[in-house]
Coordinates of C-alpha atoms (C1' of nucleotides) in Angstrom, one line a residue:
Chain A
M530 CA 134.6 90.9 172.3
Y531 CA 133.5 91.3 168.7
K532 CA 135.9 89.0 167.0
L533 CA 135.3 86.3 169.6
S534 CA 131.5 86.6 169.8
N535 CA 131.0 83.3 167.9
L536 CA 133.2 81.5 170.3
I537 CA 131.4 82.9 173.3
N538 CA 128.0 82.0 171.7
D539 CA 129.1 78.4 171.2
L540 CA 130.4 78.1 174.8
E541 CA 127.2 79.6 176.1
N542 CA 125.2 77.0 174.2
V543 CA 127.2 74.3 175.9
L544 CA 126.4 75.7 179.3
Q545 CA 122.8 76.2 178.5
K546 CA 122.5 72.5 177.6
T547 CA 124.3 71.3 180.7
V548 CA 124.1 73.7 183.7
G549 CA 121.5 76.3 182.5
I550 CA 121.7 79.8 181.1
E551 CA 125.0 81.3 182.0
P552 CA 126.3 84.4 180.2
I553 CA 130.0 84.2 179.6
S554 CA 132.2 87.2 180.1
L555 CA 135.7 87.5 178.9
R556 CA 138.1 89.1 181.4
I557 CA 141.7 90.1 181.3
S558 CA 143.8 87.1 182.2
N559 CA 145.7 87.1 185.6
N560 CA 148.2 84.8 184.0
P561 CA 150.8 86.8 182.0
N562 CA 151.1 84.0 179.5
F563 CA 147.5 84.5 178.4
D564 CA 145.3 87.4 177.2
F565 CA 141.8 86.6 178.4
Q566 CA 140.2 84.2 180.9
I567 CA 136.8 82.8 181.4
N568 CA 135.8 82.1 185.0
N569 CA 132.3 80.7 184.5
L570 CA 133.3 77.1 184.9
V571 CA 134.9 77.5 188.3
K572 CA 131.6 77.6 190.1
F573 CA 130.6 74.3 188.5
Q574 CA 133.7 72.5 189.5
N575 CA 131.7 70.0 191.6
H576 CA 129.0 69.6 188.9
K577 CA 128.5 66.0 187.8
D578 CA 128.9 67.0 184.1
I579 CA 132.0 69.1 184.6
K580 CA 134.3 66.7 182.7
N581 CA 131.9 66.6 179.8
I582 CA 131.7 70.4 179.7
E583 CA 135.4 70.7 179.9
N584 CA 135.7 68.4 176.8
L585 CA 133.2 70.3 174.9
F586 CA 134.9 73.6 175.8
S587 CA 138.3 72.2 174.7
E588 CA 136.9 71.1 171.4
I589 CA 135.2 74.4 170.6
I590 CA 138.2 76.5 171.7
N591 CA 140.5 74.3 169.6
N592 CA 138.6 75.1 166.5
E593 CA 138.7 78.8 167.1
I594 CA 141.2 80.2 164.7
L595 CA 141.9 83.4 166.7
I596 CA 143.0 81.4 169.7
K597 CA 146.7 80.3 169.5
N598 CA 146.9 78.5 172.8
F599 CA 144.6 77.8 175.8
E600 CA 144.4 75.9 179.0
I601 CA 141.7 74.7 181.4
T602 CA 143.3 74.6 184.9
D603 CA 142.5 71.9 187.5
T604 CA 140.3 74.5 189.2
Y605 CA 138.6 75.2 185.8
F606 CA 139.8 78.6 185.0
V607 CA 139.9 78.9 181.2
N608 CA 142.9 80.8 179.9
L609 CA 143.1 82.0 176.3
E610 CA 146.0 83.3 174.2
I611 CA 145.1 85.3 171.1
D612 CA 146.8 84.4 167.9
I613 CA 148.4 87.7 166.9
D614 CA 148.9 86.6 163.3
Q615 CA 145.2 86.1 162.9
F616 CA 144.3 89.1 164.9
S617 CA 146.7 91.7 163.5
N618 CA 144.6 92.7 160.5
S619 CA 141.8 93.7 162.9
F620 CA 143.6 96.6 164.5
N621 CA 142.5 99.2 162.0
K622 CA 138.8 98.1 162.3
I623 CA 138.5 98.8 166.0
K624 CA 136.1 101.7 165.4
K625 CA 133.7 99.3 163.7
Y626 CA 134.0 96.7 166.4
I627 CA 133.0 99.0 169.3
K628 CA 129.7 99.9 167.7
V629 CA 126.6 98.7 169.6
Q630 CA 124.0 96.7 167.8
H631 CA 121.0 98.8 168.9
P632 CA 121.8 102.5 169.0
E633 CA 119.8 104.6 171.4
T634 CA 119.3 108.3 172.0
V635 CA 121.0 109.3 175.2
L636 CA 120.7 112.6 176.9
L637 CA 123.3 113.9 179.3
D638 CA 122.0 116.4 181.9
Y639 CA 124.9 118.3 183.6
G640 CA 122.8 119.8 186.4
G641 CA 124.6 122.9 185.3
P642 CA 126.0 126.1 186.7
N643 CA 123.9 128.7 188.3
I644 CA 123.4 132.2 187.2
G645 CA 125.6 134.5 189.2
K646 CA 128.1 131.9 190.1
P647 CA 131.2 131.4 187.9
L648 CA 132.2 128.0 186.8
H649 CA 134.2 126.7 189.7
V650 CA 136.1 123.5 190.7
G651 CA 132.9 121.9 191.7
H652 CA 131.8 121.9 188.1
L653 CA 135.0 120.3 186.8
R654 CA 134.1 116.6 187.2
S655 CA 130.7 117.0 185.8
L656 CA 132.2 118.6 182.7
N657 CA 135.0 116.1 182.4
I658 CA 132.9 113.0 183.1
G659 CA 130.0 114.3 181.0
R660 CA 132.2 115.1 178.0
S661 CA 133.9 111.7 178.2
L662 CA 130.7 109.8 178.4
Y663 CA 129.3 111.8 175.6
L664 CA 132.2 110.8 173.4
I665 CA 132.2 107.2 174.5
Y666 CA 128.5 106.8 173.8
E667 CA 129.0 108.5 170.4
L668 CA 131.8 106.2 169.4
A669 CA 129.6 103.3 170.5
G670 CA 127.2 104.5 167.8
H671 CA 124.5 106.1 170.1
N672 CA 122.8 109.3 169.4
V673 CA 123.9 111.7 172.1
L674 CA 122.6 115.1 173.3
S675 CA 124.1 117.2 176.0
D676 CA 122.2 119.8 178.0
I677 CA 124.0 122.1 180.3
H678 CA 120.8 122.6 182.2
M679 CA 121.4 126.0 183.7
G680 CA 120.4 126.8 187.2
D681 CA 118.6 129.9 185.9
W682 CA 115.5 129.9 188.1
G683 CA 114.2 129.8 191.6
M684 CA 115.5 131.2 194.9
P685 CA 119.1 132.0 194.0
I686 CA 117.9 134.3 191.3
A687 CA 115.2 135.9 193.5
Q688 CA 117.9 136.5 196.1
I689 CA 120.2 138.3 193.7
I690 CA 117.4 140.4 192.3
T691 CA 116.2 141.3 195.8
Y692 CA 119.7 142.2 196.8
I693 CA 120.2 144.5 193.8
E694 CA 116.9 146.2 194.5
E695 CA 117.5 146.6 198.2
K696 CA 121.0 148.0 197.8
K697 CA 119.7 150.2 195.0
I698 CA 122.4 149.0 192.6
N699 CA 122.0 150.2 189.0
F700 CA 120.8 147.2 186.9
E701 CA 122.2 148.6 183.7
S702 CA 125.8 148.8 184.8
I703 CA 126.1 145.4 186.4
D704 CA 128.9 143.2 184.9
I705 CA 130.0 139.7 185.7
E706 CA 132.4 140.7 188.4
D707 CA 129.6 142.5 190.3
L708 CA 127.3 139.6 189.9
E709 CA 129.8 137.1 191.3
K710 CA 130.3 139.3 194.3
I711 CA 126.5 139.9 194.8
Y712 CA 125.6 136.2 194.8
P713 CA 127.4 135.2 198.1
K714 CA 126.3 138.4 199.8
A715 CA 122.7 137.9 198.8
S716 CA 122.6 134.3 199.9
K717 CA 124.2 135.2 203.2
L718 CA 121.6 137.9 203.8
Y719 CA 118.9 135.5 202.9
S720 CA 119.8 133.1 205.7
E721 CA 120.4 135.8 208.3
D722 CA 117.8 138.6 207.7
N723 CA 114.1 137.7 208.0
K724 CA 113.0 140.8 206.2
F725 CA 115.3 140.2 203.3
N726 CA 114.1 136.6 203.3
D727 CA 110.5 137.6 203.0
L728 CA 111.3 140.0 200.1
A729 CA 113.2 137.3 198.3
Q730 CA 110.4 134.8 198.7
A731 CA 108.0 137.3 197.3
N732 CA 110.3 137.9 194.3
N733 CA 110.6 134.2 193.7
K734 CA 106.8 133.9 193.6
R735 CA 106.7 136.8 191.1
L736 CA 109.2 135.0 189.0
N737 CA 107.2 131.9 189.0
E738 CA 104.1 133.9 188.1
N739 CA 106.0 135.5 185.1
D740 CA 105.8 139.1 186.3
P741 CA 107.2 141.1 183.3
K742 CA 109.1 143.6 185.5
I743 CA 111.1 140.9 187.3
L744 CA 111.5 138.9 184.1
K745 CA 113.2 141.8 182.5
K746 CA 115.8 141.9 185.3
W747 CA 116.2 138.1 185.2
R748 CA 116.9 138.2 181.4
K749 CA 119.6 140.8 181.9
L750 CA 121.3 138.7 184.7
K751 CA 121.1 135.5 182.6
K752 CA 122.7 137.2 179.6
I753 CA 125.7 138.4 181.6
S754 CA 126.1 135.1 183.3
T755 CA 125.7 132.9 180.2
K756 CA 128.3 135.0 178.4
S757 CA 130.9 134.5 181.1
I758 CA 130.2 130.8 181.4
K759 CA 130.5 130.3 177.6
E760 CA 133.9 132.0 177.6
T761 CA 135.2 129.7 180.3
L762 CA 133.8 126.6 178.6
E763 CA 135.5 127.6 175.4
T764 CA 138.8 127.9 177.1
L765 CA 138.3 124.5 178.6
N766 CA 137.2 123.0 175.3
H767 CA 133.7 122.1 176.4
N768 CA 130.4 122.7 174.5
F769 CA 126.8 121.7 174.7
D770 CA 124.1 120.8 172.2
L771 CA 121.3 122.3 174.4
W772 CA 121.4 125.3 176.6
M773 CA 118.1 124.6 178.4
G774 CA 117.5 125.8 181.9
E775 CA 115.1 125.5 184.7
S776 CA 113.3 128.6 183.3
D777 CA 112.4 126.9 180.1
V778 CA 110.0 124.5 181.7
N779 CA 108.3 126.9 184.1
Y780 CA 105.3 127.2 182.0
L781 CA 104.6 123.5 182.1
I782 CA 104.5 123.3 185.9
P783 CA 100.9 124.5 186.6
G784 CA 99.4 122.0 184.2
M785 CA 101.7 119.2 185.5
I786 CA 100.6 119.9 189.1
Q787 CA 97.0 120.0 188.2
K788 CA 97.1 116.8 186.3
L789 CA 99.0 115.0 189.1
E790 CA 96.5 116.2 191.6
S791 CA 93.5 115.1 189.6
E792 CA 95.1 111.7 189.2
G793 CA 95.5 111.5 192.9
K794 CA 99.3 111.2 192.7
I795 CA 100.0 114.3 194.9
S796 CA 98.1 116.0 197.6
L797 CA 98.3 119.1 199.8
D798 CA 100.1 118.9 203.1
D799 CA 100.4 122.1 205.1
G800 CA 99.8 124.0 201.9
A801 CA 102.6 122.2 200.0
Y802 CA 102.1 119.5 197.4
V803 CA 103.6 116.1 198.5
S804 CA 103.8 113.0 196.5
N805 CA 101.4 110.2 197.5
F806 CA 104.2 107.7 196.9
V807 CA 105.1 106.3 200.3
S808 CA 108.7 107.1 201.2
D809 CA 110.7 108.4 204.0
P810 CA 111.3 111.3 203.9
K811 CA 108.2 112.3 202.0
I812 CA 108.7 113.7 198.6
L813 CA 107.9 117.4 198.5
I814 CA 106.7 118.6 195.1
T815 CA 106.0 122.3 195.8
K816 CA 106.5 124.7 198.6
S817 CA 103.6 125.8 200.8
D818 CA 103.3 129.2 199.1
G819 CA 102.9 127.4 195.8
S820 CA 106.3 128.2 194.5
Y821 CA 108.5 125.6 192.9
L822 CA 111.4 123.5 194.0
Y823 CA 114.4 121.8 192.4
L824 CA 112.3 118.7 192.0
T825 CA 109.4 120.5 190.5
T826 CA 111.5 121.9 187.7
D827 CA 113.4 118.6 187.2
L828 CA 110.1 116.8 186.7
A829 CA 108.8 119.3 184.3
T830 CA 112.1 119.1 182.4
V831 CA 111.5 115.5 181.8
L832 CA 108.0 116.2 180.4
N833 CA 109.6 118.9 178.2
R834 CA 112.2 116.5 176.8
I835 CA 109.8 113.8 176.1
K836 CA 107.8 116.3 174.2
L837 CA 110.8 117.6 172.1
N838 CA 112.8 114.4 171.4
K839 CA 112.5 110.7 171.7
I840 CA 115.0 109.9 174.4
D841 CA 115.8 106.3 175.6
K842 CA 118.2 107.1 178.4
T843 CA 118.9 110.2 180.5
L844 CA 122.1 110.4 182.5
Y845 CA 122.3 113.1 185.3
I846 CA 126.0 113.9 185.7
V847 CA 125.7 115.5 189.2
D848 CA 127.7 115.0 192.3
K849 CA 126.8 112.2 194.7
R850 CA 125.7 114.5 197.5
Q851 CA 122.5 115.0 195.5
N852 CA 121.7 111.3 195.7
L853 CA 118.5 111.8 197.6
H854 CA 117.2 114.3 195.1
F855 CA 117.7 112.0 192.1
E856 CA 116.4 109.0 194.1
Q857 CA 113.2 111.0 194.6
L858 CA 113.2 112.2 191.1
I859 CA 113.5 108.8 189.6
K860 CA 110.9 107.3 192.0
S861 CA 108.5 110.1 191.1
L862 CA 109.0 109.7 187.4
N863 CA 108.1 106.1 187.7
Y864 CA 105.2 106.7 190.1
F865 CA 103.8 109.5 188.0
G866 CA 104.2 107.4 184.8
F867 CA 106.2 110.0 182.9
G868 CA 107.3 107.5 180.2
D869 CA 109.3 104.3 180.6
E870 CA 112.7 105.7 179.6
E871 CA 115.8 104.9 181.7
Y872 CA 117.0 107.6 184.1
R873 CA 120.3 107.3 185.9
H874 CA 122.2 109.4 188.3
I875 CA 125.8 109.3 187.3
A876 CA 127.2 110.4 190.7
F877 CA 130.7 111.5 191.5
G878 CA 132.8 112.4 194.5
T879 CA 134.1 115.8 195.5
I880 CA 137.4 117.4 194.6
N881 CA 139.2 118.2 197.8
D882 CA 142.3 120.1 198.7
L883 CA 145.4 118.5 200.2
N884 CA 143.8 118.4 203.7
G885 CA 140.8 116.6 202.4
N886 CA 138.5 119.6 202.6
P887 CA 136.5 120.8 199.6
Y888 CA 138.8 122.7 197.2
K889 CA 138.5 126.5 198.0
T890 CA 140.5 129.6 197.4
R891 CA 142.5 131.2 200.2
E892 CA 139.5 133.5 200.8
G893 CA 137.3 130.5 201.3
D894 CA 135.3 130.8 198.0
A895 CA 134.9 128.0 195.5
K896 CA 137.9 128.3 193.2
K897 CA 137.1 129.5 189.7
L898 CA 137.8 127.1 186.9
I899 CA 139.3 129.9 184.8
D900 CA 141.8 130.6 187.6
L901 CA 142.6 126.9 187.9
F902 CA 143.2 126.9 184.2
K903 CA 145.6 129.9 184.5
E904 CA 147.6 128.4 187.3
T905 CA 148.0 125.1 185.6
S906 CA 149.0 126.8 182.4
L907 CA 151.6 128.8 184.2
Q908 CA 153.0 125.7 185.8
I909 CA 153.4 124.1 182.4
E910 CA 155.1 127.1 181.1
K911 CA 157.5 126.9 184.0
I912 CA 158.4 123.4 183.0
N913 CA 158.7 124.2 179.3
S914 CA 158.8 127.8 178.2
D915 CA 159.3 127.0 174.6
L916 CA 155.8 125.7 174.0
D917 CA 153.5 127.8 171.8
S918 CA 150.4 129.0 173.4
E919 CA 148.1 126.6 171.6
T920 CA 150.2 123.6 172.8
N921 CA 150.3 125.0 176.3
K922 CA 146.5 125.3 176.2
I923 CA 146.0 121.7 175.1
L924 CA 148.4 120.4 177.7
T925 CA 146.7 122.5 180.4
N926 CA 143.4 121.0 179.5
T927 CA 145.0 117.5 179.3
V928 CA 146.2 117.9 182.9
L929 CA 142.8 119.2 184.1
T930 CA 141.0 116.3 182.4
F931 CA 143.3 113.4 182.8
S932 CA 144.0 113.9 186.5
D933 CA 140.3 114.1 187.0
L934 CA 139.3 111.1 184.9
K935 CA 141.9 108.7 186.1
T936 CA 140.1 108.3 189.4
N937 CA 137.0 106.2 189.8
R938 CA 134.2 108.8 189.7
M939 CA 132.7 107.9 193.0
T940 CA 135.9 108.5 194.9
D941 CA 136.6 111.9 196.5
Y942 CA 140.1 112.8 195.5
K943 CA 142.7 115.4 196.4
F944 CA 143.6 117.9 193.8
D945 CA 147.4 118.4 193.8
L946 CA 148.5 120.7 191.0
N947 CA 152.2 119.9 191.5
K948 CA 151.5 116.2 191.3
F949 CA 149.2 116.5 188.3
T950 CA 151.7 118.6 186.3
N951 CA 154.6 116.4 187.4
I952 CA 157.0 115.6 184.7
S953 CA 156.9 111.9 185.6
G954 CA 154.2 109.5 186.6
K955 CA 150.7 108.6 185.6
T956 CA 149.7 112.0 184.1
G957 CA 148.2 113.5 181.1
I958 CA 151.6 114.9 180.2
Y959 CA 153.0 111.4 180.1
V960 CA 150.4 110.0 177.7
Q961 CA 150.8 113.1 175.4
Y962 CA 154.6 112.6 175.4
A963 CA 154.4 109.0 174.4
L964 CA 152.1 109.8 171.5
V965 CA 154.4 112.7 170.3
R966 CA 157.4 110.3 170.4
A967 CA 155.5 107.7 168.4
K968 CA 154.5 110.2 165.7
K969 CA 157.9 111.6 165.5
L970 CA 159.4 108.1 165.1
L971 CA 157.2 107.3 162.1
K972 CA 157.8 110.7 160.5
S973 CA 161.6 110.3 160.9
S974 CA 161.5 106.8 159.4
S975 CA 160.2 108.1 156.0
I976 CA 158.4 104.8 155.6
N977 CA 154.7 104.4 154.9
S978 CA 153.8 102.1 157.7
S979 CA 150.4 101.2 156.3
N980 CA 152.2 99.1 153.7
I981 CA 154.0 97.1 156.4
N982 CA 152.8 93.6 157.4
L983 CA 153.6 92.4 160.8
K984 CA 156.1 89.5 160.9
V985 CA 155.0 87.8 164.1
S986 CA 157.9 85.4 164.4
D987 CA 160.3 88.4 164.7
L988 CA 158.5 90.1 167.6
D989 CA 160.5 90.5 170.8
E990 CA 159.1 90.6 174.3
N991 CA 158.5 94.4 174.3
D992 CA 156.7 94.3 171.0
L993 CA 154.5 91.5 172.1
N994 CA 153.6 93.2 175.4
L995 CA 152.4 96.3 173.5
I996 CA 150.4 94.3 171.0
R997 CA 148.8 92.2 173.6
G998 CA 148.0 95.5 175.4
L999 CA 146.2 96.7 172.2
I1000 CA 144.1 93.6 172.1
K1001 CA 142.3 94.7 175.3
F1002 CA 140.8 97.8 173.8
E1003 CA 137.3 96.5 173.4
Y1004 CA 137.3 95.1 176.9
Y1005 CA 138.1 98.5 178.5
F1006 CA 135.9 100.4 176.2
N1007 CA 132.9 98.2 177.0
L1008 CA 133.6 98.3 180.7
A1009 CA 133.7 102.1 180.6
L1010 CA 130.5 102.2 178.5
K1011 CA 128.6 99.7 180.6
N1012 CA 129.4 101.3 183.9
N1013 CA 129.6 104.9 182.8
E1014 CA 133.2 105.0 184.1
P1015 CA 135.8 106.8 182.0
H1016 CA 138.6 106.0 184.4
H1017 CA 139.1 102.5 183.0
L1018 CA 140.1 104.1 179.7
A1019 CA 142.4 106.7 181.4
D1020 CA 144.2 103.9 183.2
Y1021 CA 144.4 101.8 180.0
L1022 CA 145.8 104.8 178.0
Y1023 CA 148.6 105.1 180.6
E1024 CA 149.2 101.3 180.4
L1025 CA 149.6 101.4 176.6
S1026 CA 151.7 104.6 176.7
N1027 CA 154.0 102.9 179.2
L1028 CA 154.3 99.8 177.0
F1029 CA 155.1 101.9 174.0
N1030 CA 157.8 103.9 175.9
T1031 CA 159.4 100.6 177.1
M1032 CA 159.6 99.4 173.5
Y1033 CA 160.8 102.7 172.2
Q1034 CA 163.4 103.2 175.0
N1035 CA 164.8 99.7 174.8
E1036 CA 166.7 100.3 171.6
N1037 CA 167.1 102.7 168.7
I1038 CA 164.5 101.5 166.3
L1039 CA 165.5 103.3 163.2
E1040 CA 169.1 102.1 163.5
N1041 CA 168.2 98.5 163.9
K1042 CA 170.1 96.5 161.2
E1043 CA 167.4 93.9 160.9
E1044 CA 165.0 95.4 158.5
S1045 CA 162.1 93.1 159.5
I1046 CA 162.4 94.0 163.2
K1047 CA 162.6 97.7 162.4
L1048 CA 159.5 97.4 160.2
N1049 CA 157.7 95.5 162.9
K1050 CA 158.3 98.1 165.5
L1051 CA 157.2 100.9 163.1
K1052 CA 154.0 99.0 162.4
I1053 CA 153.3 98.5 166.1
S1054 CA 153.9 102.2 166.6
E1055 CA 151.4 103.0 164.0
H1056 CA 148.8 100.9 165.8
F1057 CA 149.7 102.5 169.1
I1058 CA 149.2 105.9 167.6
S1059 CA 145.7 105.1 166.4
Y1060 CA 144.7 103.5 169.7
S1061 CA 146.2 106.2 171.8
T1062 CA 144.5 108.8 169.7
L1063 CA 141.2 107.0 169.9
L1064 CA 141.5 106.7 173.7
M1065 CA 142.2 110.4 173.9
E1066 CA 139.1 111.0 171.9
C1067 CA 137.1 108.9 174.4
L1068 CA 138.5 111.0 177.3
G1069 CA 138.1 114.4 175.7
L1070 CA 141.8 115.0 175.2
E1071 CA 143.3 116.6 172.2
P1072 CA 146.6 115.2 171.1
V1073 CA 149.5 117.7 170.7
E1074 CA 151.8 117.5 167.7
K1075 CA 155.0 118.4 169.6
M1076 CA 156.0 119.2 173.1
Chain B
rG431 C1' 118.4 111.3 216.1
rC432 C1' 117.5 108.8 211.2
rU433 C1' 119.5 107.3 206.3
rC434 C1' 123.4 106.6 203.0
rU435 C1' 128.6 106.2 201.4
rC436 C1' 133.5 105.0 202.5
rG437 C1' 138.1 102.8 205.3
rU438 C1' 143.4 98.9 200.4
rA439 C1' 151.5 100.1 200.6
rG440 C1' 154.6 106.1 204.0
rC441 C1' 151.3 109.3 200.4
rU442 C1' 147.6 109.5 196.0
rC443 C1' 144.6 106.0 193.8
rA444 C1' 143.1 100.9 190.8
rA445 C1' 141.0 96.0 191.3
rA446 C1' 132.7 95.1 186.4
rU447 C1' 128.5 91.1 187.9
rG448 C1' 132.3 87.3 194.6
rG449 C1' 137.4 84.1 191.3
rA450 C1' 143.9 82.2 190.8
rU451 C1' 149.8 85.2 193.7
rA452 C1' 145.5 92.5 195.8
rG453 C1' 148.0 96.2 191.2
rA454 C1' 149.7 101.3 189.5
rG455 C1' 151.9 106.2 190.3
rC456 C1' 154.5 109.4 193.8
rA457 C1' 158.1 109.5 197.5
rA458 C1' 162.8 106.2 198.9
rC459 C1' 167.0 103.3 197.2
rA460 C1' 170.3 101.3 192.9
rG461 C1' 171.3 101.7 187.7
rA462 C1' 170.8 103.6 182.0
rC463 C1' 171.5 109.7 178.1
rU464 C1' 177.8 112.4 172.5
rU465 C1' 169.3 109.9 171.9
rC466 C1' 164.4 107.9 166.9
rU467 C1' 162.7 113.9 172.3
rA468 C1' 165.8 111.0 179.4
rA469 C1' 158.9 115.2 180.1
rU470 C1' 161.9 108.5 179.3
rC471 C1' 163.4 103.5 180.7
rU472 C1' 165.2 99.2 184.0
rG473 C1' 165.6 97.2 188.9
rU474 C1' 164.9 96.9 194.6
rA475 C1' 161.9 97.7 198.7
rG476 C1' 157.0 98.6 200.5
rG477 C1' 150.2 94.7 202.5
rU478 C1' 147.0 90.4 208.4
rU479 C1' 142.7 95.2 202.4
rA480 C1' 140.3 99.5 210.0
rU481 C1' 139.0 95.4 213.8
rA482 C1' 136.2 90.9 215.2
rG483 C1' 133.0 87.2 213.7
rG484 C1' 129.9 84.9 209.7
rU485 C1' 128.1 83.0 204.6
rU486 C1' 131.0 79.2 200.6
rC487 C1' 134.6 75.4 196.8
rG488 C1' 136.5 80.7 196.9
rA489 C1' 135.7 87.4 200.2
rG490 C1' 139.1 93.9 199.4
rU491 C1' 134.1 92.8 197.2
rC492 C1' 128.2 89.8 200.4
rC493 C1' 126.0 89.6 205.9
rU494 C1' 126.5 91.1 211.4
rA495 C1' 128.9 93.9 215.2
rU496 C1' 132.7 97.5 216.8
rC497 C1' 136.0 101.6 215.8
rG498 C1' 137.0 105.8 212.5
rA499 C1' 135.9 109.4 208.4
rG500 C1' 132.5 111.9 205.2
rA501 C1' 127.7 113.2 203.1
rG502 C1' 122.4 113.8 203.1
rC503 C1' 117.9 114.4 205.9
rG504 C1' 110.0 118.1 203.4
rC505 C1' 109.5 124.3 202.1
rC506 C1' 118.1 126.0 199.0
rA507 C1' 119.7 124.2 194.3

RNA sequence: GCUCUCGUAGCUCAAAUGGAUAGAGCAACAGACUUCUAAUCUGUAGGUUAUAGGUUCGAGUCCUAUCGAGAGCGCCA
């Protein structure tokens, strides 16, 4: 924690001189009387110098002005209570405290949507998690780039084009509805009909060889698809810095293959290039007819990115079923020596229906995101028909985002629209409501809360609980940043909202006859508003003004 | 067949690197509105963390086995 970094350093120095290098981490205290705890001493409880260490710790902590009270238990848990009086002037500097010391350039690859397929429920988590990580990294001071990374190349495209050719469909009149119907039919035919399969393979090869006739058709399809995807993204309040696709790196592949072969990193196996890196299963780089695979384009994409920008870290926000692919990709990047940047697969689980099966429409197709949006919007309208359309839209996106981000990303979870739009419970609606209440409170008070100074001696239990909740911001922010896990912040936002509601509900603040108590509560509300707003920013939620 | 992931309250989910008494929400039950917005709040109840062993000061977390669930396995992405 920023404000306590000197304390942590001093304590680490003590440990280094006695038991060796031992990085200290501050955790949230289990004991309700304290704010933070340090567990590092527990494992040294039988160490010969433990009494000495305990004394040194006590002395150092005693001198820390930010610590009001502390204890070292007989099992050597160190519990710390923050001095709110000393801490309270830090609340409005939180944005400064969460900045990292060494900013990096971070690229987020969304393993994006495919041409011909609409954005569907399967894309929701990648969008939500990606956007949240983008905002978290940005708030931490990093340089962030997002790339939708369209699936605009390879077999699926060849299948669609082949289908259109075979069925003699007029290319000029095709719209997005046609395209979305063609895709599943083409892919079905591809797996069932050998002749169609051959034709599609041939088209794929032509595509890779940049045959102008097929490229023209491809361009047309890409344009239709991109337009539709952009519309949906706009509704869902998502956007991207880069709209690169697999097609953008096609031209790099022949040179890449040649170079890898001459370096002895890959070799032919039944006509296909295979990595010489020993692994099971073997890593296939190209198909036996020379055409390219998922991995081929992903490798070339990295080469392309290195060429265009200096990137320190690449995060692939793609579902966990593609684990093997990214394992192979990262192994290959290292083995081929494509730069020493950091690459990570930010995997996530699937969204399932109430029976635990992948979320589908009644017809068995993947459910379109735009339809999910409409259904959710309708549900919110049913609950409150007085909302203007803009507020309804923001609340709809809040529901679709918060319900998604509150679960650990690796967990498969069940999407339950009724539950997620429920008027009570741990929902996006709830956190919005708490913030609206707080803002209305300050407005009704007609007092400029920035001029208020907290009077700590007059704080009651509810006030203290909320303030001590606010102190944990850095902890949860860093946890989310370090582990690429936004759900910690979603959970924390609920916790703060709940603490605020408890304070708010307990008594009528504006009618409190004790002026200092009233002012205290207004000041705390002001802090809550700024923290809640900041957390919403981290999660990609837009606050509503009324609801 | 091989590899990987998972199993926590009736249900849906938390619990960073192993740390103190495993926490929330929903549902259930009992209370609080002539209101600063009750889309809220307070309280009660709910657990042998799938099972059996092991590692150690300490295990939901690590190891082994068993049972159960899911996913992935060169020429889709």
